[in-house]
Short mmCIF file of C-alpha atoms in Angstrom, two decimals:
data_model
loop_
_atom_site.label_atom_id
_atom_site.label_comp_id
_atom_site.label_asym_id
_atom_site.label_seq_id
_atom_site.Cartn_x
_atom_site.Cartn_y
_atom_site.Cartn_z
CA MET A 249 -38.06 19.84 31.79
CA LYS A 250 -39.39 19.48 28.28
CA LYS A 251 -41.01 16.76 26.19
CA CYS A 252 -39.35 15.87 22.85
CA THR A 253 -41.87 15.91 20.02
CA LYS A 254 -39.92 13.16 18.24
CA CYS A 255 -39.32 10.47 20.86
CA GLY A 256 -41.94 11.67 23.37
CA GLU A 257 -39.52 11.50 26.32
CA LEU A 258 -39.44 14.14 29.06
CA LYS A 259 -35.93 15.53 29.24
CA SER A 260 -33.89 18.33 30.76
CA LEU A 261 -33.72 21.62 28.84
CA ASP A 262 -29.97 20.97 28.48
CA ASP A 263 -30.86 18.07 26.17
CA PHE A 264 -32.31 20.49 23.61
CA THR A 265 -30.49 22.85 21.26
CA PRO A 266 -31.14 26.62 21.46
CA TYR A 267 -33.97 27.97 19.27
CA LYS A 268 -34.76 31.69 19.65
CA LYS A 269 -38.26 31.56 18.13
CA SER A 270 -39.63 29.14 20.74
CA LYS A 271 -41.08 30.41 24.04
CA ASP A 272 -38.50 28.64 26.19
CA GLY A 273 -35.63 29.31 23.76
CA LYS A 274 -35.17 25.60 23.05
CA SER A 275 -35.86 23.33 20.06
CA THR A 276 -38.88 21.03 20.16
CA VAL A 277 -36.68 18.01 19.26
CA CYS A 278 -33.99 16.73 21.64
CA LYS A 279 -30.32 16.59 20.68
CA LYS A 280 -30.31 12.79 20.47
CA CYS A 281 -33.24 12.65 18.03
CA ARG A 282 -31.80 15.53 16.03
CA ASN A 283 -28.44 13.74 15.69
CA ILE A 284 -30.15 10.50 14.61
CA TYR A 285 -32.14 12.40 11.98
CA ALA A 286 -29.03 14.23 10.72
CA ALA A 287 -27.10 10.94 10.45
CA THR A 288 -29.98 9.36 8.51
CA GLN A 289 -30.05 12.28 6.09
CA ARG A 290 -26.29 12.10 5.60
CA ASP A 291 -26.48 8.38 4.84
CA LYS A 292 -29.35 8.95 2.41
CA HIS A 293 -27.46 11.73 0.65
CA ARG A 294 -24.32 9.59 0.48
CA ASP A 295 -26.26 6.68 -0.99
CA ASN A 296 -27.82 8.95 -3.63
CA VAL A 297 -24.44 10.42 -4.56
CA ASN A 298 -22.88 6.96 -4.78
CA LYS A 299 -25.76 5.69 -6.91
CA ARG A 300 -25.43 8.60 -9.34
CA TYR A 301 -21.67 8.08 -9.46
CA ARG A 302 -21.99 4.35 -10.22
CA GLU A 303 -24.57 5.00 -12.94
CA ARG A 304 -22.41 7.66 -14.58
CA TYR A 305 -19.28 5.52 -14.24
CA ALA A 306 -21.07 2.62 -15.95
CA ASN A 307 -22.62 4.65 -18.78
CA ASP A 308 -20.20 7.53 -19.45
CA SER A 309 -16.97 6.16 -20.96
CA GLU A 310 -15.24 9.56 -20.95
CA PHE A 311 -16.06 10.09 -17.27
CA LYS A 312 -14.89 6.54 -16.49
CA GLU A 313 -11.55 7.13 -18.24
CA LYS A 314 -10.97 10.43 -16.43
CA ARG A 315 -11.79 8.90 -13.05
CA SER A 316 -9.51 5.95 -13.78
CA ILE A 317 -6.63 8.31 -14.63
CA ASN A 318 -7.25 10.44 -11.54
CA ASN A 319 -7.45 7.38 -9.31
CA LYS A 320 -4.14 6.08 -10.65
CA LYS A 321 -2.51 9.49 -10.09
CA SER A 322 -3.84 9.60 -6.53
CA LEU A 323 -2.57 6.08 -5.86
CA MET A 324 0.87 6.86 -7.29
CA LYS A 325 1.06 10.03 -5.19
CA SER A 326 0.09 8.11 -2.08
CA LYS A 327 2.69 5.42 -2.76
CA LYS A 328 5.36 8.06 -3.30
CA ASN A 329 4.47 9.96 -0.12
CA ASN A 330 3.82 6.89 2.05
CA PRO A 331 6.08 4.10 0.76
CA GLU A 332 6.36 2.45 4.19
CA TYR A 333 2.60 1.98 4.42
CA TRP A 334 2.28 0.49 0.92
CA ILE A 335 5.22 -1.87 1.45
CA TRP A 336 3.62 -2.98 4.72
CA GLN A 337 0.18 -3.37 3.14
CA SER A 338 1.58 -5.33 0.19
CA ALA A 339 3.42 -7.71 2.53
CA LYS A 340 0.23 -8.20 4.54
CA SER A 341 -1.67 -9.15 1.38
CA ARG A 342 1.07 -11.57 0.24
CA ALA A 343 1.21 -13.20 3.66
CA LYS A 344 -2.54 -13.81 3.61
CA LYS A 345 -2.45 -15.13 0.05
CA GLU A 346 0.58 -17.39 0.52
CA GLY A 347 -0.17 -18.51 4.09
CA PHE A 348 2.81 -16.83 5.78
CA GLU A 349 2.74 -15.68 9.38
CA PHE A 350 2.43 -11.91 9.67
CA ASN A 351 2.92 -9.82 12.80
CA ILE A 352 5.00 -6.84 11.71
CA GLU A 353 3.73 -3.31 12.27
CA LEU A 354 4.08 -0.21 10.13
CA SER A 355 6.84 0.98 12.46
CA ASP A 356 8.89 -2.11 11.49
CA ILE A 357 9.19 -0.83 7.91
CA ILE A 358 12.33 1.32 7.88
CA ILE A 359 13.62 2.34 4.44
CA PRO A 360 17.37 3.10 4.39
CA LYS A 361 18.91 5.47 1.87
CA ILE A 362 21.36 2.79 0.67
CA CYS A 363 20.69 -0.86 -0.14
CA PRO A 364 22.51 -2.73 2.66
CA ILE A 365 23.55 -5.51 0.26
CA LEU A 366 24.47 -3.78 -3.02
CA LYS A 367 25.43 -0.43 -1.45
CA LYS A 368 23.46 1.55 -4.04
CA PRO A 369 20.97 4.37 -3.35
CA LEU A 370 17.37 3.20 -3.11
CA VAL A 371 14.95 4.97 -5.42
CA PHE A 372 11.21 4.65 -4.86
CA THR A 373 9.18 4.68 -8.08
CA ALA A 374 5.42 4.48 -7.61
CA GLY A 375 3.03 2.96 -10.08
CA GLN A 376 2.42 -0.38 -11.72
CA GLY A 377 5.28 -1.49 -13.93
CA MET A 378 7.54 1.30 -12.66
CA ARG A 379 9.78 -0.79 -10.41
CA ASN A 380 13.49 -0.72 -11.09
CA ASP A 381 16.52 -2.56 -9.76
CA TYR A 382 16.86 -0.22 -6.78
CA THR A 383 13.24 0.11 -5.75
CA PRO A 384 12.91 -0.58 -1.98
CA SER A 385 11.75 -4.16 -1.43
CA LEU A 386 10.77 -5.99 1.74
CA ASP A 387 12.89 -9.10 2.23
CA LYS A 388 12.23 -12.06 4.51
CA ILE A 389 15.72 -12.67 5.90
CA ASN A 390 14.86 -16.33 6.41
CA PRO A 391 12.59 -17.12 3.43
CA LYS A 392 11.03 -20.07 5.25
CA LYS A 393 9.69 -17.82 7.97
CA GLY A 394 6.93 -15.29 7.48
CA TYR A 395 6.76 -11.53 7.75
CA ILE A 396 7.50 -11.52 11.44
CA LYS A 397 9.40 -9.17 13.69
CA GLY A 398 13.16 -9.59 13.35
CA ASN A 399 12.87 -11.39 10.01
CA VAL A 400 12.29 -8.47 7.65
CA CYS A 401 14.58 -5.88 6.11
CA ILE A 402 14.33 -3.35 3.29
CA ILE A 403 16.78 -4.06 0.47
CA SER A 404 16.79 -3.24 -3.24
CA MET A 405 14.58 -5.17 -5.64
CA LYS A 406 17.69 -6.42 -7.46
CA ALA A 407 19.26 -7.74 -4.25
CA ASN A 408 15.98 -9.38 -3.31
CA VAL A 409 15.75 -11.14 -6.68
CA MET A 410 19.37 -12.26 -6.42
CA LYS A 411 18.78 -13.58 -2.91
CA ASN A 412 15.40 -15.07 -3.79
CA ASN A 413 14.81 -18.27 -1.79
CA ALA A 414 18.45 -19.18 -1.38
CA THR A 415 19.57 -20.72 1.90
CA ARG A 416 22.36 -19.22 4.02
CA GLU A 417 24.74 -21.94 2.83
CA GLU A 418 23.86 -21.28 -0.81
CA LEU A 419 24.42 -17.54 -0.37
CA GLU A 420 27.79 -18.14 1.30
CA ASN A 421 28.85 -20.44 -1.55
CA PHE A 422 27.66 -17.87 -4.08
CA ALA A 423 29.67 -15.09 -2.43
CA ALA A 424 32.77 -17.28 -2.21
CA ASN A 425 32.65 -18.56 -5.80
CA ILE A 426 31.10 -15.84 -7.97
CA ILE A 427 34.40 -14.02 -8.62
CA ASN A 428 36.16 -17.20 -9.75
CA TYR A 429 33.09 -18.06 -11.82
CA LEU A 430 33.31 -14.77 -13.70
CA LYS A 431 37.04 -15.33 -14.31
CA ASN A 432 36.34 -18.67 -15.98
CA GLU A 433 38.19 -18.73 -19.32
CA ASP A 434 35.31 -20.58 -20.99
CA LEU A 435 32.95 -17.72 -20.20
CA VAL A 436 32.46 -15.45 -23.20
CA GLN A 437 31.22 -11.92 -22.47
CA THR A 438 29.93 -9.61 -25.15
CA ILE A 439 29.42 -6.02 -24.09
CA GLU A 440 27.10 -3.85 -26.19
CA ASN A 441 26.92 -0.09 -25.67
CA GLU A 442 28.27 -0.59 -22.14
CA GLU A 443 24.72 -1.45 -21.04
CA SER A 444 24.15 -5.18 -21.52
CA ILE A 445 26.23 -8.32 -21.15
CA GLU A 446 25.44 -11.47 -23.11
CA LEU A 447 26.79 -14.72 -21.67
CA LYS A 448 27.42 -17.55 -24.16
CA ASP A 449 28.93 -21.01 -24.44
CA LYS A 450 29.27 -21.64 -20.73
CA GLU A 451 29.02 -24.99 -19.02
CA PRO A 452 27.53 -25.20 -15.52
CA LEU A 453 30.18 -25.44 -12.86
CA GLY A 454 30.29 -28.65 -10.87
#
């Protein structure tokens, strides 16, 4: 048995770390006290590092700009490598903000290679403002329900925007009538450089 010089408790020699220079080959401080001291020192060092970082970030504009760029690169890399997590996290934030029910798990986020609605390859582009028509997007199948199991699916951003908050009946009517709508003789289409279509002089269909 040995008494710890830190806490003053009498403990078994197994509660002390080896120390060759002592007579009994054991440290004078028990493992528990040593671990508490080490944790305190780590916290103190971390606080000092964080304080120096915050001061430099606030006063050094060049350092701030570099850190901002590096942070954005790291975030973009993470979003590219872990799109399922970021889609899940984004949906969780929206649900909290908008008051939707949320019970889906990360395993519920399954990104297909092809948009199930538009039958186009999905392309994940990370970074703010880098979304395109075929970026994977989490859709609430029934928009009135929340992000709950059985009510979510990954489709393209374009398909999600087209679907928006339409009801099933509205979507069925859209699918049934869109072809005839585009064949309307009063619909004038101007195609420029095979990239954009301008619609003019059309009356809403009754």
